[in-house]
PDB file of C-alpha atoms in Angstrom:
ATOM      1  CA  GLY A 185       0.353   0.018  -0.191  1.00  0.00           C
ATOM      2  CA  GLY A 186       2.906   2.401  -0.146  1.00  0.00           C
ATOM      3  CA  ARG A 187       2.443   3.231  -3.516  1.00  0.00           C
ATOM      4  CA  PRO A 188      -1.038   5.017  -3.703  1.00  0.00           C
ATOM      5  CA  ALA A 189       0.316   7.486  -0.816  1.00  0.00           C
ATOM      6  CA  THR A 190       3.258   8.683  -2.998  1.00  0.00           C
ATOM      7  CA  ALA A 191       1.257   9.077  -6.100  1.00  0.00           C
ATOM      8  CA  ARG A 192      -1.418  10.868  -4.156  1.00  0.00           C
ATOM      9  CA  GLN A 193       1.449  13.069  -2.944  1.00  0.00           C
ATOM     10  CA  TYR A 194       2.740  13.637  -6.165  1.00  0.00           C
ATOM     11  CA  LYS A 195      -0.535  14.547  -7.358  1.00  0.00           C
ATOM     12  CA  ASP A 196      -0.842  17.270  -4.430  1.00  0.00           C
ATOM     13  CA  ASP A 197       2.601  18.713  -4.647  1.00  0.00           C
ATOM     14  CA  LEU A 198       1.752  19.199  -8.664  1.00  0.00           C
ATOM     15  CA  ALA A 199      -1.319  20.692  -7.969  1.00  0.00           C
ATOM     16  CA  GLY A 200      -0.019  23.051  -5.415  1.00  0.00           C
ATOM     17  CA  ALA A 201       3.040  24.134  -7.950  1.00  0.00           C
ATOM     18  CA  VAL A 202       0.431  24.638 -10.643  1.00  0.00           C
ATOM     19  CA  LYS A 203      -2.082  26.985  -8.432  1.00  0.00           C
ATOM     20  CA  ALA A 204       1.224  28.826  -7.306  1.00  0.00           C
ATOM     21  CA  GLU A 205       2.064  29.741 -11.040  1.00  0.00           C
ATOM     22  CA  LEU A 206      -1.436  30.680 -12.017  1.00  0.00           C
ATOM     23  CA  GLU A 207      -1.393  32.986  -8.836  1.00  0.00           C
ATOM     24  CA  HIS A 208       1.489  33.965  -9.958  1.00  0.00           C
ATOM     25  CA  GLU A 209       0.680  34.985 -13.382  1.00  0.00           C
ATOM     26  CA  GLY A 210      -2.443  36.356 -12.318  1.00  0.00           C
ATOM     27  CA  MET A 211      -0.602  38.916 -10.049  1.00  0.00           C
ATOM     28  CA  VAL A 212       1.694  39.374 -12.984  1.00  0.00           C
ATOM     29  CA  ARG A 213      -1.105  40.229 -15.229  1.00  0.00           C
ATOM     30  CA  ARG A 214      -3.220  42.159 -12.843  1.00  0.00           C
ATOM     31  CA  GLY A 215      -0.172  44.195 -12.534  1.00  0.00           C
ATOM     32  CA  LEU A 216      -0.185  44.727 -16.475  1.00  0.00           C
ATOM     33  CA  GLY A 217      -3.578  45.556 -16.532  1.00  0.00           C
ATOM     34  CA  SER A 218      -3.524  48.225 -14.017  1.00  0.00           C
ATOM     35  CA  HIS A 219      -0.585  49.682 -15.843  1.00  0.00           C
ATOM     36  CA  ARG A 220      -2.847  49.598 -18.949  1.00  0.00           C
ATOM     37  CA  LEU A 221      -5.790  50.978 -17.014  1.00  0.00           C
ATOM     38  CA  GLU A 222      -3.609  53.738 -15.836  1.00  0.00           C
ATOM     39  CA  GLN A 223      -2.727  54.564 -19.538  1.00  0.00           C
ATOM     40  CA  GLN A 224      -6.152  54.448 -20.592  1.00  0.00           C
ATOM     41  CA  ARG A 225      -7.359  56.932 -17.901  1.00  0.00           C
ATOM     42  CA  ARG A 226      -4.735  59.296 -18.823  1.00  0.00           C
ATOM     43  CA  LYS A 227      -5.533  59.369 -22.320  1.00  0.00           C
ATOM     44  CA  ASN A 228      -9.365  59.861 -21.329  1.00  0.00           C
ATOM     45  CA  ARG A 229      -8.298  62.704 -18.847  1.00  0.00           C
ATOM     46  CA  VAL A 230      -6.436  64.139 -22.156  1.00  0.00           C
ATOM     47  CA  GLN A 231      -9.553  63.849 -24.016  1.00  0.00           C
ATOM     48  CA  ARG A 232     -11.642  65.304 -21.556  1.00  0.00           C
ATOM     49  CA  ASP A 233      -9.663  68.440 -21.151  1.00  0.00           C
ATOM     50  CA  THR A 234      -9.597  68.489 -24.914  1.00  0.00           C
ATOM     51  CA  SER A 235     -13.413  68.409 -25.410  1.00  0.00           C
ATOM     52  CA  ALA A 236     -13.760  70.981 -22.555  1.00  0.00           C
ATOM     53  CA  LEU A 237     -11.574  73.236 -24.601  1.00  0.00           C
ATOM     54  CA  ALA A 238     -13.155  72.674 -27.615  1.00  0.00           C
ATOM     55  CA  ALA A 239     -16.517  73.242 -25.571  1.00  0.00           C
ATOM     56  CA  ALA A 240     -14.991  76.602 -24.682  1.00  0.00           C
ATOM     57  CA  LEU A 241     -13.985  77.535 -28.053  1.00  0.00           C
ATOM     58  CA  ARG A 242     -17.407  77.164 -29.414  1.00  0.00           C
ATOM     59  CA  ALA A 243     -18.704  79.678 -27.019  1.00  0.00           C
ATOM     60  CA  ARG A 244     -16.146  82.468 -27.636  1.00  0.00           C
ATOM     61  CA  PRO A 245     -16.513  85.746 -25.401  1.00  0.00           C
ATOM     62  CA  PRO A 246     -15.287  88.611 -27.230  1.00  0.00           C
ATOM     63  CA  GLY A 247     -11.810  89.397 -25.584  1.00  0.00           C
ATOM     64  CA  PHE A 248     -10.418  85.818 -26.699  1.00  0.00           C
ATOM     65  CA  SER A 249      -7.796  84.546 -27.715  1.00  0.00           C
ATOM     66  CA  MET A 250      -6.880  80.973 -28.919  1.00  0.00           C
ATOM     67  CA  ARG A 251      -3.172  80.909 -27.489  1.00  0.00           C
ATOM     68  CA  GLY A 252      -4.809  81.825 -23.974  1.00  0.00           C
ATOM     69  CA  LEU A 253      -7.301  79.404 -23.868  1.00  0.00           C
ATOM     70  CA  GLU A 254      -4.715  76.465 -24.949  1.00  0.00           C
ATOM     71  CA  ARG A 255      -2.433  77.466 -22.149  1.00  0.00           C
ATOM     72  CA  GLU A 256      -5.041  77.838 -19.827  1.00  0.00           C
ATOM     73  CA  GLY A 257      -6.376  73.960 -20.507  1.00  0.00           C
ATOM     74  CA  ARG A 258      -2.627  72.871 -20.571  1.00  0.00           C
ATOM     75  CA  ALA A 259      -2.426  74.285 -17.191  1.00  0.00           C
ATOM     76  CA  VAL A 260      -5.744  72.632 -15.961  1.00  0.00           C
ATOM     77  CA  HIS A 261      -4.572  69.443 -17.348  1.00  0.00           C
ATOM     78  CA  GLN A 262      -1.044  69.555 -16.012  1.00  0.00           C
ATOM     79  CA  GLN A 263      -2.847  70.619 -12.726  1.00  0.00           C
ATOM     80  CA  ARG A 264      -4.644  67.752 -12.772  1.00  0.00           C
ATOM     81  CA  GLU A 265      -1.902  65.450 -13.298  1.00  0.00           C
ATOM     82  CA  ALA A 266       0.481  67.039 -10.687  1.00  0.00           C
ATOM     83  CA  GLU A 267      -2.750  66.230  -8.334  1.00  0.00           C
ATOM     84  CA  ARG A 268      -2.936  62.778  -9.649  1.00  0.00           C
ATOM     85  CA  GLY A 269       0.579  62.204  -9.163  1.00  0.00           C
ATOM     86  CA  ALA A 270       1.217  63.749  -5.637  1.00  0.00           C
ATOM     87  CA  GLN A 271      -1.640  61.479  -4.779  1.00  0.00           C
ATOM     88  CA  LEU A 272       0.136  58.415  -5.944  1.00  0.00           C
ATOM     89  CA  ARG A 273       3.399  59.868  -4.383  1.00  0.00           C
ATOM     90  CA  ALA A 274       1.675  59.943  -0.930  1.00  0.00           C
ATOM     91  CA  ARG A 275       0.115  56.577  -1.101  1.00  0.00           C
ATOM     92  CA  ALA A 276       3.468  55.034  -1.800  1.00  0.00           C
ATOM     93  CA  GLU A 277       5.080  56.719   0.991  1.00  0.00           C
ATOM     94  CA  TRP A 278       2.440  56.084   3.541  1.00  0.00           C
ATOM     95  CA  GLN A 279       3.015  52.232   2.099  1.00  0.00           C
ATOM     96  CA  ARG A 280       6.725  52.329   2.912  1.00  0.00           C
ATOM     97  CA  GLN A 281       6.438  53.824   6.244  1.00  0.00           C
ATOM     98  CA  GLU A 282       3.770  51.431   7.359  1.00  0.00           C
ATOM     99  CA  HIS A 283       6.199  48.511   6.039  1.00  0.00           C
ATOM    100  CA  ARG A 284       9.010  49.923   8.174  1.00  0.00           C
ATOM    101  CA  GLU A 285       7.046  50.037  11.172  1.00  0.00           C
ATOM    102  CA  ARG A 286       6.021  46.742  10.942  1.00  0.00           C
ATOM    103  CA  MET A 287       9.350  45.466  10.163  1.00  0.00           C
ATOM    104  CA  ALA A 288      10.769  47.692  13.387  1.00  0.00           C
ATOM    105  CA  SER A 289       8.254  46.081  15.542  1.00  0.00           C
ATOM    106  CA  ALA A 290       8.844  42.468  14.487  1.00  0.00           C
ATOM    107  CA  GLY A 291      12.582  43.368  14.705  1.00  0.00           C
ATOM    108  CA  ALA A 292      11.876  44.411  18.337  1.00  0.00           C
ATOM    109  CA  ALA A 293       9.781  41.294  19.184  1.00  0.00           C
ATOM    110  CA  ARG A 294      12.539  39.465  17.742  1.00  0.00           C
ATOM    111  CA  ARG A 295      15.213  40.753  19.664  1.00  0.00           C
ATOM    112  CA  GLU A 296      13.012  40.448  22.640  1.00  0.00           C
ATOM    113  CA  ALA A 297      12.751  36.760  22.465  1.00  0.00           C
ATOM    114  CA  GLN A 298      16.508  36.370  22.039  1.00  0.00           C
ATOM    115  CA  ALA A 299      17.095  38.279  25.011  1.00  0.00           C
ATOM    116  CA  LYS A 300      14.930  36.217  27.103  1.00  0.00           C
ATOM    117  CA  ALA A 301      16.018  32.921  25.429  1.00  0.00           C
ATOM    118  CA  SER A 302      19.892  34.295  26.200  1.00  0.00           C
ATOM    119  CA  GLY A 303      18.484  35.350  29.830  1.00  0.00           C
ATOM    120  CA  GLU A 304      17.379  31.657  30.178  1.00  0.00           C
ATOM    121  CA  LEU A 305      20.190  30.043  28.948  1.00  0.00           C
ATOM    122  CA  GLN A 306      22.578  31.999  31.467  1.00  0.00           C
ATOM    123  CA  ARG A 307      20.620  31.363  34.538  1.00  0.00           C
TER     124      ARG A 307
END
């Protein structure tokens, strides 16, 4: 009765490996997807800003200059992009900080455990 156990073991191992591989692929694809999504969103933002500019163009007031409007539209768009970048940077910084704190507390716990262990050894 030795063989079925090893065969089952082998099957389980294989299933585990395949599952891990698929999960990894999913993660990678999700990463790519989010990048693509971000590009698409940027494109949409550009289009939206452009269409807003076009709408403003159609309703031209008297003392109007195209160049001034373009500059304004670009400024609005750049401001939006800058805000978005700042948001992303802030989030990344926050995540880094969280990670640092978690690592620090884990390190402290480990040192405490080591100190305790060495104390018991000396006794």
